[in-house]
Every structure is written in structure tokens, then in C-alpha cells.
Short mmCIF file of C-alpha atoms and ligand atoms in Angstrom, two decimals:
data_model
loop_
_atom_site.label_atom_id
_atom_site.label_comp_id
_atom_site.label_asym_id
_atom_site.label_seq_id
_atom_site.Cartn_x
_atom_site.Cartn_y
_atom_site.Cartn_z
CA UNK A 24 1.96 -32.22 20.61
CA UNK A 25 3.48 -33.50 17.39
CA UNK A 26 3.74 -31.53 14.17
CA UNK A 27 2.97 -34.60 12.06
CA UNK A 28 -0.44 -34.95 13.74
CA UNK A 29 -1.23 -31.31 12.95
CA UNK A 30 -0.26 -31.82 9.31
CA UNK A 31 -2.43 -34.94 9.02
CA UNK A 32 -5.37 -33.25 10.69
CA UNK A 33 -5.31 -30.39 8.21
CA UNK A 34 -4.62 -32.75 5.30
CA UNK A 35 -7.85 -34.55 6.20
CA UNK A 36 -9.82 -31.30 6.17
CA UNK A 37 -10.29 -30.83 9.91
CA UNK A 38 -10.04 -27.52 11.72
CA UNK A 39 -6.97 -26.89 13.90
CA UNK A 40 -7.51 -25.50 17.37
CA UNK A 41 -5.74 -22.44 18.78
CA UNK A 42 -3.18 -24.51 20.75
CA UNK A 43 -2.18 -26.41 17.62
CA UNK A 44 -1.80 -23.20 15.64
CA UNK A 45 0.24 -21.54 18.39
CA UNK A 46 2.38 -24.67 18.62
CA UNK A 47 3.44 -24.68 14.98
CA UNK A 48 3.87 -20.91 14.72
CA UNK A 49 6.10 -20.63 17.80
CA UNK A 50 7.92 -23.87 16.97
CA UNK A 51 8.64 -22.67 13.47
CA UNK A 52 9.78 -19.22 14.65
CA UNK A 53 12.27 -20.60 17.15
CA UNK A 54 13.60 -23.26 14.80
CA UNK A 55 12.20 -26.37 16.52
CA UNK A 56 9.98 -27.26 13.57
CA UNK A 57 11.75 -27.68 10.22
CA UNK A 58 10.86 -26.07 6.90
CA UNK A 59 9.71 -29.34 5.34
CA UNK A 60 6.99 -29.89 7.90
CA UNK A 61 5.74 -26.32 7.70
CA UNK A 62 5.75 -26.38 3.90
CA UNK A 63 3.68 -29.55 4.04
CA UNK A 64 1.21 -27.88 6.38
CA UNK A 65 1.08 -24.78 4.19
CA UNK A 66 0.19 -26.97 1.22
CA UNK A 67 -2.52 -28.69 3.26
CA UNK A 68 -3.94 -25.26 4.19
CA UNK A 69 -3.74 -24.26 0.53
CA UNK A 70 -6.05 -27.16 -0.40
CA UNK A 71 -8.22 -27.45 2.72
CA UNK A 72 -8.58 -23.77 3.69
CA UNK A 73 -9.08 -22.49 7.24
CA UNK A 74 -12.25 -21.43 9.00
CA UNK A 75 -12.71 -18.03 10.66
CA UNK A 76 -11.46 -19.19 14.06
CA UNK A 77 -8.33 -20.72 12.57
CA UNK A 78 -7.60 -17.58 10.56
CA UNK A 79 -7.95 -15.38 13.63
CA UNK A 80 -5.75 -17.71 15.69
CA UNK A 81 -3.07 -17.84 12.99
CA UNK A 82 -3.06 -14.04 12.75
CA UNK A 83 -2.66 -13.56 16.50
CA UNK A 84 -0.04 -16.31 16.80
CA UNK A 85 2.05 -14.45 14.21
CA UNK A 86 1.46 -11.13 15.99
CA UNK A 87 2.71 -12.73 19.21
CA UNK A 88 5.80 -14.24 17.56
CA UNK A 89 7.77 -10.98 17.91
CA UNK A 90 7.76 -7.38 19.05
CA UNK A 91 4.58 -5.35 19.14
CA UNK A 92 4.43 -1.59 18.90
CA UNK A 93 2.67 -0.08 21.87
CA UNK A 94 0.63 2.95 20.83
CA UNK A 95 -1.52 2.94 23.97
CA UNK A 96 -0.04 6.25 25.13
CA UNK A 97 -1.47 7.93 22.05
CA UNK A 98 -4.94 9.31 22.70
CA UNK A 99 -7.79 8.20 20.49
CA UNK A 100 -8.40 5.33 18.11
CA UNK A 101 -5.28 4.60 16.04
CA UNK A 102 -6.42 3.73 12.54
CA UNK A 103 -3.94 2.34 10.06
CA UNK A 104 -4.36 2.03 6.31
CA UNK A 105 -2.94 -0.76 4.23
CA UNK A 106 -2.80 -1.08 0.48
CA UNK A 107 -2.04 -4.39 -1.17
CA UNK A 108 0.24 -2.46 -3.47
CA UNK A 109 0.14 -0.89 -6.87
CA UNK A 110 1.82 1.50 -9.25
CA UNK A 111 2.00 5.20 -8.46
CA UNK A 112 -0.04 4.73 -5.29
CA UNK A 113 0.36 8.14 -3.68
CA UNK A 114 -2.51 7.73 -1.21
CA UNK A 115 -0.61 7.52 2.09
CA UNK A 116 1.16 10.83 1.47
CA UNK A 117 -2.20 12.54 1.04
CA UNK A 118 -4.21 10.58 3.59
CA UNK A 119 -1.88 10.98 6.56
CA UNK A 120 -2.06 14.80 6.77
CA UNK A 121 -5.64 14.91 5.51
CA UNK A 122 -7.18 12.70 8.19
CA UNK A 123 -4.85 14.15 10.83
CA UNK A 124 -6.24 17.59 9.99
CA UNK A 125 -9.70 16.46 11.12
CA UNK A 126 -8.34 14.99 14.36
CA UNK A 127 -7.55 11.35 13.52
CA UNK A 128 -4.24 10.32 15.13
CA UNK A 129 -1.89 8.95 12.47
CA UNK A 130 1.00 6.94 13.89
CA UNK A 131 2.43 5.47 10.74
CA UNK A 132 5.22 2.99 10.49
CA UNK A 133 6.40 2.65 6.97
CA UNK A 134 8.87 0.64 4.96
CA UNK A 135 11.16 1.07 2.02
CA UNK A 136 10.92 -2.30 0.36
CA UNK A 137 11.19 -3.30 -3.24
CA UNK A 138 9.04 -2.10 -6.08
CA UNK A 139 8.34 0.23 -8.96
CA UNK A 140 8.95 3.28 -6.81
CA UNK A 141 10.24 3.58 -3.29
CA UNK A 142 7.99 3.21 -0.27
CA UNK A 143 6.31 6.10 1.56
CA UNK A 144 9.53 6.67 3.51
CA UNK A 145 11.59 7.07 0.33
CA UNK A 146 9.03 9.46 -1.10
CA UNK A 147 9.15 11.57 2.06
CA UNK A 148 12.92 11.57 1.96
CA UNK A 149 12.78 13.51 -1.29
CA UNK A 150 12.09 16.41 1.10
CA UNK A 151 15.50 17.68 2.24
CA UNK A 152 16.14 17.07 5.93
CA UNK A 153 13.12 14.84 6.55
CA UNK A 154 13.99 12.41 9.31
CA UNK A 155 12.21 9.08 9.86
CA UNK A 156 14.49 7.86 12.62
CA UNK A 157 12.75 9.25 15.67
CA UNK A 158 12.63 7.61 19.08
CA UNK A 159 9.47 5.89 20.26
CA UNK A 160 9.00 8.56 22.92
CA UNK A 161 9.22 11.43 20.42
CA UNK A 162 6.99 9.52 18.03
CA UNK A 163 4.24 9.15 20.64
CA UNK A 164 4.57 12.78 21.65
CA UNK A 165 4.43 14.03 18.07
CA UNK A 166 1.25 12.10 17.37
CA UNK A 167 -0.35 13.30 20.59
CA UNK A 168 0.60 16.93 19.96
CA UNK A 169 0.43 17.18 16.19
CA UNK A 170 -1.69 14.18 15.23
CA UNK A 171 0.72 12.79 12.64
CA UNK A 172 4.16 11.21 12.46
CA UNK A 173 5.82 8.66 10.21
CA UNK A 174 8.71 6.46 11.30
CA UNK A 175 10.79 3.82 9.57
CA UNK A 176 10.32 0.20 10.50
CA UNK A 177 12.16 -0.85 13.63
CA UNK A 178 12.05 -3.83 15.95
CA UNK A 179 11.44 -7.45 15.16
CA UNK A 180 7.79 -7.46 14.07
CA UNK A 181 6.07 -10.72 13.09
CA UNK A 182 9.17 -12.91 12.56
CA UNK A 183 6.83 -15.89 12.04
CA UNK A 184 5.31 -14.16 9.03
CA UNK A 185 8.71 -13.29 7.59
CA UNK A 186 9.81 -16.90 7.78
CA UNK A 187 6.53 -18.36 6.59
CA UNK A 188 6.17 -15.91 3.70
CA UNK A 189 9.69 -16.72 2.47
CA UNK A 190 8.91 -20.43 2.68
CA UNK A 191 5.57 -20.03 0.85
CA UNK A 192 7.36 -18.14 -1.88
CA UNK A 193 9.40 -21.21 -2.82
CA UNK A 194 6.80 -23.90 -2.14
CA UNK A 195 3.89 -22.76 -4.30
CA UNK A 196 1.76 -21.69 -1.34
CA UNK A 197 1.65 -17.89 -1.61
CA UNK A 198 -1.71 -17.82 -3.29
CA UNK A 199 -3.88 -18.95 -0.40
CA UNK A 200 -6.53 -16.60 0.99
CA UNK A 201 -6.19 -17.63 4.67
CA UNK A 202 -2.38 -17.37 4.49
CA UNK A 203 -2.33 -14.00 2.67
CA UNK A 204 -5.03 -12.50 4.88
CA UNK A 205 -3.38 -13.56 8.15
CA UNK A 206 0.02 -12.42 6.88
CA UNK A 207 -1.16 -8.89 6.08
CA UNK A 208 -3.36 -8.50 9.16
CA UNK A 209 -0.66 -9.75 11.55
CA UNK A 210 1.71 -7.00 10.40
CA UNK A 211 -0.88 -4.24 10.86
CA UNK A 212 -1.86 -5.46 14.32
CA UNK A 213 1.75 -5.84 15.46
CA UNK A 214 2.34 -2.24 14.33
CA UNK A 215 -0.24 -1.13 16.91
CA UNK A 216 -3.41 -0.51 14.91
CA UNK A 217 -6.72 -0.38 16.83
CA UNK A 218 -8.64 -0.19 13.57
CA UNK A 219 -7.68 -0.89 9.98
CA UNK A 220 -8.71 0.33 6.53
CA UNK A 221 -7.71 -1.88 3.63
CA UNK A 222 -7.30 -0.89 0.01
CA UNK A 223 -7.34 -4.13 -1.93
CA UNK A 224 -6.24 -3.51 -5.49
CA UNK A 225 -7.36 -5.45 -8.52
CA UNK A 226 -6.07 -5.47 -12.11
CA UNK A 227 -2.79 -6.00 -13.95
CA UNK A 228 -0.70 -3.96 -11.53
CA UNK A 229 -2.15 -5.68 -8.45
CA UNK A 230 -1.33 -8.76 -6.44
CA UNK A 231 -4.91 -9.95 -6.93
CA UNK A 232 -5.52 -9.81 -10.68
CA UNK A 233 -9.26 -10.54 -10.71
CA UNK A 234 -12.13 -8.83 -8.96
CA UNK A 235 -13.32 -12.15 -7.49
CA UNK A 236 -9.95 -12.86 -5.87
CA UNK A 237 -9.64 -9.31 -4.56
CA UNK A 238 -13.11 -9.53 -3.06
CA UNK A 239 -12.38 -12.83 -1.36
CA UNK A 240 -9.19 -11.43 0.17
CA UNK A 241 -10.92 -8.25 1.32
CA UNK A 242 -13.72 -10.19 3.03
CA UNK A 243 -11.21 -12.52 4.66
CA UNK A 244 -9.19 -9.64 6.11
CA UNK A 245 -12.22 -7.67 7.29
CA UNK A 246 -13.50 -10.77 9.06
CA UNK A 247 -10.15 -11.46 10.73
CA UNK A 248 -9.90 -7.86 11.93
CA UNK A 249 -13.37 -7.82 13.39
CA UNK A 250 -12.87 -11.24 15.00
CA UNK A 251 -9.73 -10.11 16.83
CA UNK A 252 -11.20 -6.84 18.07
CA UNK A 253 -9.88 -4.45 15.42
CA UNK A 254 -12.65 -2.68 13.53
CA UNK A 255 -11.80 -3.19 9.89
CA UNK A 256 -13.20 -1.93 6.58
CA UNK A 257 -12.03 -2.44 3.02
CA UNK A 258 -12.45 -1.17 -0.47
CA UNK A 259 -11.59 -2.81 -3.75
CA UNK A 260 -10.01 -0.38 -6.18
CA UNK A 261 -8.72 -0.45 -9.71
CA UNK A 262 -5.06 -1.07 -10.48
CA UNK A 263 -5.33 -1.85 -14.17
CA UNK A 264 -3.68 1.51 -14.88
CA UNK A 265 -1.41 3.50 -12.53
CA UNK A 266 -3.17 5.60 -9.88
CA UNK A 267 -3.15 9.36 -10.39
CA UNK A 268 -0.65 10.78 -12.84
CA UNK A 269 2.73 10.61 -11.15
CA UNK A 270 4.93 7.54 -10.65
CA UNK A 271 8.22 8.27 -8.91
CA UNK A 272 9.30 9.55 -5.53
CA UNK A 273 9.58 13.35 -5.75
CA UNK A 274 7.01 13.33 -8.55
CA UNK A 275 4.49 11.64 -6.26
CA UNK A 276 5.30 13.97 -3.42
CA UNK A 277 4.45 16.87 -5.71
CA UNK A 278 1.27 15.06 -6.75
CA UNK A 279 0.34 14.70 -3.07
CA UNK A 280 0.79 18.44 -2.56
CA UNK A 281 -1.40 19.18 -5.59
CA UNK A 282 -4.06 16.82 -4.24
CA UNK A 283 -4.01 18.47 -0.81
CA UNK A 284 -4.43 21.80 -2.61
CA UNK A 285 -7.58 20.41 -4.25
CA UNK A 286 -5.92 20.21 -7.65
CA UNK A 287 -5.03 16.55 -7.72
CA UNK A 288 -5.94 13.90 -10.27
CA UNK A 289 -9.59 12.87 -10.12
CA UNK A 290 -8.97 9.20 -9.36
CA UNK A 291 -6.42 9.81 -6.61
CA UNK A 292 -8.67 12.42 -5.01
CA UNK A 293 -11.67 10.11 -5.07
CA UNK A 294 -9.70 7.19 -3.63
CA UNK A 295 -8.30 9.36 -0.86
CA UNK A 296 -11.77 10.64 0.08
CA UNK A 297 -13.18 7.11 0.11
CA UNK A 298 -10.41 5.61 2.24
CA UNK A 299 -10.18 8.72 4.38
CA UNK A 300 -13.90 8.59 5.16
CA UNK A 301 -13.53 5.06 6.44
CA UNK A 302 -10.59 6.10 8.61
CA UNK A 303 -12.52 9.04 10.05
CA UNK A 304 -15.51 6.83 10.91
CA UNK A 305 -13.32 4.13 12.48
CA UNK A 306 -11.54 6.83 14.54
CA UNK A 307 -14.98 7.97 15.72
CA UNK A 308 -14.59 11.49 14.36
CA UNK A 309 -17.78 11.15 12.31
CA UNK A 310 -20.69 8.75 12.54
CA UNK A 311 -21.33 8.15 8.85
CA UNK A 312 -19.16 7.87 5.76
CA UNK A 313 -21.05 10.81 4.20
CA UNK A 314 -20.39 13.05 7.18
CA UNK A 315 -16.74 12.02 7.16
CA UNK A 316 -16.38 12.81 3.46
CA UNK A 317 -17.79 16.30 4.03
CA UNK A 318 -15.26 16.92 6.81
CA UNK A 319 -12.40 15.86 4.56
CA UNK A 320 -13.58 17.92 1.60
CA UNK A 321 -13.79 20.97 3.85
CA UNK A 322 -10.28 20.33 5.16
CA UNK A 323 -8.98 20.41 1.59
CA UNK A 324 -11.00 23.49 0.62
CA UNK A 325 -10.02 25.46 3.71
CA UNK A 326 -6.32 24.69 3.37
CA UNK A 327 -6.13 23.00 6.77
CA UNK A 328 -5.06 19.66 5.24
CA UNK A 329 -2.23 21.37 3.38
CA UNK A 330 -1.22 23.27 6.51
CA UNK A 331 -1.09 19.94 8.36
CA UNK A 332 1.22 18.56 5.71
CA UNK A 333 3.49 21.55 6.12
CA UNK A 334 3.77 21.18 9.89
CA UNK A 335 4.18 17.43 9.52
CA UNK A 336 7.22 17.95 7.26
CA UNK A 337 8.81 20.56 9.51
CA UNK A 338 8.07 18.58 12.71
CA UNK A 339 10.33 15.88 11.34
CA UNK A 340 13.05 18.24 10.14
CA UNK A 341 11.93 18.50 6.53
CA UNK A 342 12.16 21.61 4.36
CA UNK A 343 8.48 22.63 4.26
CA UNK A 344 9.17 25.39 1.74
CA UNK A 345 8.75 22.74 -0.98
CA UNK A 346 5.00 23.09 -0.51
CA UNK A 347 5.11 26.58 -1.95
CA UNK A 348 8.16 25.90 -4.11
CA UNK A 349 7.84 22.30 -5.37
CA UNK A 350 10.63 23.04 -7.88
CA UNK A 351 12.98 22.67 -4.90
CA UNK A 352 12.30 18.92 -4.89
CA UNK A 353 14.81 16.66 -6.65
CA UNK A 354 14.17 16.57 -10.39
CA UNK A 355 15.52 14.73 -13.41
CA UNK A 356 17.84 16.15 -16.07
CA UNK A 357 15.77 15.12 -19.11
CA UNK A 358 12.08 15.20 -19.91
CA UNK A 359 11.19 12.98 -22.83
CA UNK A 360 7.71 12.84 -24.33
CA UNK A 361 6.04 9.60 -25.31
CA UNK A 362 3.71 10.44 -28.17
CA UNK A 363 0.53 8.90 -29.56
CA UNK A 364 1.19 7.10 -32.83
CA UNK A 365 -2.39 7.50 -34.04
CA UNK A 366 -5.73 9.11 -33.22
CA UNK A 367 -8.17 7.32 -30.93
CA UNK A 368 -9.07 6.49 -27.34
CA UNK A 369 -6.55 5.02 -24.92
CA UNK A 370 -7.91 1.63 -23.91
CA UNK A 371 -4.98 0.25 -21.98
CA UNK A 372 -2.05 1.54 -19.90
CA UNK A 373 -0.84 -1.65 -18.26
CA UNK A 374 0.00 -0.63 -14.71
CA UNK A 375 2.57 -3.29 -14.10
CA UNK A 376 4.54 -2.57 -17.29
CA UNK A 377 4.57 1.17 -16.66
CA UNK A 378 5.75 0.40 -13.14
CA UNK A 379 8.63 -1.65 -14.52
CA UNK A 380 9.52 1.21 -16.88
CA UNK A 381 9.71 3.55 -13.90
CA UNK A 382 11.91 1.07 -12.05
CA UNK A 383 14.20 0.92 -15.11
CA UNK A 384 14.57 4.69 -14.80
CA UNK A 385 15.80 4.20 -11.23
CA UNK A 386 12.66 5.20 -9.29
CA UNK A 387 12.43 1.86 -7.47
CA UNK A 388 14.56 -0.95 -6.10
CA UNK A 389 15.00 -4.37 -7.65
CA UNK A 390 17.20 -5.56 -4.81
CA UNK A 391 17.53 -4.25 -1.27
CA UNK A 392 20.96 -2.77 -2.08
CA UNK A 393 19.76 -0.65 -5.02
CA UNK A 394 19.87 3.09 -4.58
CA UNK A 395 16.79 5.07 -5.55
CA UNK A 396 16.95 8.06 -7.86
CA UNK A 397 14.41 10.35 -6.19
CA UNK A 398 13.86 12.72 -9.11
CA UNK A 399 13.04 10.27 -11.90
CA UNK A 400 9.76 8.68 -12.94
CA UNK A 401 6.83 8.94 -15.28
CA UNK A 402 3.96 11.42 -15.47
CA UNK A 403 0.82 10.38 -17.32
CA UNK A 404 -0.58 13.24 -19.36
CA UNK A 405 -3.42 11.01 -20.56
CA UNK A 406 -5.23 8.15 -18.91
CA UNK A 407 -7.40 5.26 -20.03
CA UNK A 408 -10.58 6.61 -21.65
CA UNK A 409 -8.91 9.82 -22.86
CA UNK A 410 -9.04 10.82 -26.51
CA UNK A 411 -5.71 11.49 -28.24
CA UNK A 412 -4.61 12.69 -31.63
CA UNK A 413 -1.41 11.57 -33.31
CA UNK A 414 1.59 13.33 -31.79
CA UNK A 415 -0.07 14.15 -28.44
CA UNK A 416 2.15 13.50 -25.46
CA UNK A 417 0.67 10.53 -23.60
CA UNK A 418 3.27 10.61 -20.91
CA UNK A 419 6.46 12.36 -19.90
CA UNK A 420 9.52 10.38 -18.92
CA UNK A 421 11.64 12.10 -16.27
CA UNK A 422 15.08 10.61 -16.69
CA UNK A 423 18.68 11.18 -15.72
CA UNK A 424 19.77 9.16 -18.76
CA UNK A 425 19.50 10.76 -22.16
CA UNK A 426 19.05 7.43 -23.90
CA UNK A 427 15.78 5.70 -22.99
CA UNK A 428 15.08 3.45 -25.99
CA UNK A 429 14.58 0.36 -23.83
CA UNK A 430 12.03 2.26 -21.75
CA UNK A 431 10.21 3.58 -24.81
CA UNK A 432 9.98 -0.01 -26.11
CA UNK A 433 8.51 -1.14 -22.82
CA UNK A 434 5.95 1.68 -22.85
CA UNK A 435 5.05 0.95 -26.45
CA UNK A 436 3.99 -2.55 -25.48
CA UNK A 437 1.92 -1.36 -22.56
CA UNK A 438 -0.21 1.38 -24.13
CA UNK A 439 -3.04 0.66 -26.56
CA UNK A 440 -5.08 3.11 -28.64
CA UNK A 441 -8.33 1.96 -30.26
CA UNK A 442 -11.42 3.50 -31.82
CA UNK A 443 -13.60 3.00 -28.76
CA UNK A 444 -12.90 2.81 -25.06
CA UNK A 445 -14.05 3.99 -21.67
CA UNK A 446 -12.84 5.12 -18.27
CA UNK A 447 -12.40 2.10 -15.96
CA UNK A 448 -14.35 1.84 -12.71
CA UNK A 449 -12.14 3.14 -9.88
CA UNK A 450 -13.87 1.76 -6.80
CA UNK A 451 -15.46 -1.61 -7.31
CA UNK A 452 -16.71 -2.31 -3.82
CA UNK A 453 -16.88 -0.90 -0.34
CA UNK A 454 -16.82 -3.58 2.32
CA UNK A 455 -17.78 -2.53 5.82
CA UNK A 456 -18.44 -5.92 7.40
N1 URA B 23 1.55 -9.71 1.06
C1 URA B 23 1.81 -10.11 2.31
O1 URA B 23 2.20 -9.30 3.15
N2 URA B 23 1.62 -11.39 2.64
C2 URA B 23 1.20 -12.30 1.75
O2 URA B 23 1.06 -13.45 2.11
C3 URA B 23 0.95 -11.88 0.44
C4 URA B 23 1.13 -10.57 0.13
CA1 CA B 24 0.34 8.60 -8.46
#
């Protein structure tokens, strides 16, 4: 087989077969096929697209390019959740104990990564003593016994995706539905998921800015999942403003506790119930989404979800007393109010800009070497659609620096008050096939 023939075939709009896809993925991973040929093929895929069979084959070829996590010793259907990323997205911290409390096994591998705040792992590490470096054997046992465990990323998962994603980044080929969908799905499958729930975000703070693009990506991923034997569902949710009220590591952990106590922000609670219902159905713990939602609501009301969070923290060495005493979490030295400059309705709180402001405070990493400040961040006292009068605090900046003029400038540009406005739609679509 020759790479040039594969490039020409795709350039001319023909479908590649599984052998051809496996050939270029393994050849690229082991260094036999050079960057320039793969970037040419990526550009051909960008213009010519891939059909369902090609997308499934590309996904599995990337899964098979490296290590795979074996969760087969864990009883039950292992459902994983993936979000395409947003600002203040606290869902995993709430979902993991919540669905575990109704019997869904949660074997979560999580990253740190770059962004406006840390990843789930960083957020959990705001709990003193919490340990994410547990052996595979202990991990499996914890999930079997206690239904939930979270570990840091280990092993060499999907090296083909790592290499291809980095190449796409510098060759103008990131924005291709078949390439994005196979990239995301390969990582979930390599991490051992039997079934997958996807939260595809749309809006200024999202990777997919428009509803149409988000929908196309969601359908593509659901189809790949179902074609490779992993039951998959998706939702499309709003990321035009930050999710919930808290953005920051310890601040989001506290928000997760509030939500598990039934006192969380409305949007975060609704999103968690929607995604959680899909997870419960895919794990075969309920037969309909309605039945699943009832189970989850009961788990919050009865306190069993919160109790699960407590045992989850202490199982991994964390100080579970923070659930009753959240003031023991890391906090920032200064709290600075950002006030409304006039009366009206908030019509815009640009998620991405507020995320950048929180990164400027030190809540997230710009480069891999950056250290996170766990206590800092932003808490929204008002959200889009809320009425304000001049002088009301719209948000509170939690900072370890006294001087935050640059951050106030950034926030000024990202928040708009007008005479009329409304609450944005939170969940645009639910995609079950
Ligand atoms: N996120 C991924 O993991 N892969 C892509 O290709 C794009 C976004
Ligand atoms: Ca939040």
C-alpha cells in the first residue's frame, strides 16, 4: 500500500476502506509516514468528508494505536461522560457521585489540561489529601465496592490522535466534523467506556460556536459510538454564559456540594439531571429517561448523593469534613465586587471572556508548567436575564492580588446591560440516536 494512493483516492472524493485507514494511522504513529503526507490527507478529508464506515474505522484505528484501559473486571455497564468544554463546567463533580448513588459504576479517568480553570482532577485536589494516583487494581476494586473512583491519566492512550491533533492544529484542519468526532470518541473508547454520554456545548465559550455546528458534531459522535458497539447519547447545551455560578477550582467544588444538597444553581442542576438520566438509562438502571430523572431527584432529596460524595472523597484520602465545613477549602484573600453601572436586564455575560478573566486570576493554566491557585475565581451573583439596579454586585472576584484593574476591564467588556433581555435556552437538543 502506498500513502500517495490513499491521498489521491480521498482527494477524488472516494471512500477509504478499513485497511487503508489502519495503514495510515499505524504508519503515522510509528513514524513511517511523514507529516506532509498526513497533512495532505487531513486536508483532503476536510474537503471531501468521510462516510459512517470511514469514521468508525478511523476511530477504532486511533483506539488501537496505543494502550487501552481494561475495565472488564468492573461489574455493570461503564458509562462515561464527555463535555466538549466550557467555562465553569462543574458537572462531572456532581454527576459522578450522583449517578454512583443510584448504582451506576463510575470509573473516571480525568485530566488536568489547559483552560480557564483546572480539570476535574485539579478541582478535586482542592480537597486536602485527595489522591488521584491509585493503582489499576485499587481503582477497579473501589469502583466495584463503592461505585465511584477518579484517577489521573496514565498510560499511552491514543498516540495517533495526539500526533494527528497537533498536526491539524498547524495545518488548518482542526475544524472537520469527521476528524473532531473520531478524535473525541477514540479517547473515550480507549479509556474503557462501554457507553458514552456527550455534552456538546454551543455558544461563545464553546468549541462549536453555532447550534448547527454543535448539532452536526453531536450526531457524528452518536453515530460513531453506536456503529462501534458503544451505546451513545448526546445533548446540546448552552455555553454562551458560564454554567452555574462558580468558576474556579475550590469555588466549583463548593458549588458541586451545594448542588448535591439540592441547593445548586438552576442551570447546573438541570444539566446534571439531563445528563445523569442518560447515564442511568445507558447503564440499564432505569428504562426511560423520566424514570431515571426521578431516581436522581430522589437521591438528591434523600441525601444519598451527598453521602456518596463524602465516601468518595474519603475513599481516596480526601478530607470529607469539607462537605459540612466548606470554609475549610482553599479560599482567596480578597473578595472584590463587580457592580452594575446602570439599571436594566443583563443580556450578555460572554463565557469565554469571563473564563479568561478567571485564568488571569490564576484559576487555570495557560501553559502546562503553570501552577493553579485553587482558591481564586469568579462567582456570578447575577446571570443573563436577571434584572439589576445600578450598584448591584453582578459578580464577586475571588483574588489573591489586591489590584485587579486588568480583570475589571476584561469583565467590563464582557457584560452587557440593556432595557430588555431574556434567559437563554439551556438545553437545545437531546439526541438519542
Ligand atoms: N477536541 C478533541 O479532542 N479533538 C478534536 O479534534 C477537537 C477537539
Ligand atoms: Ca460552575
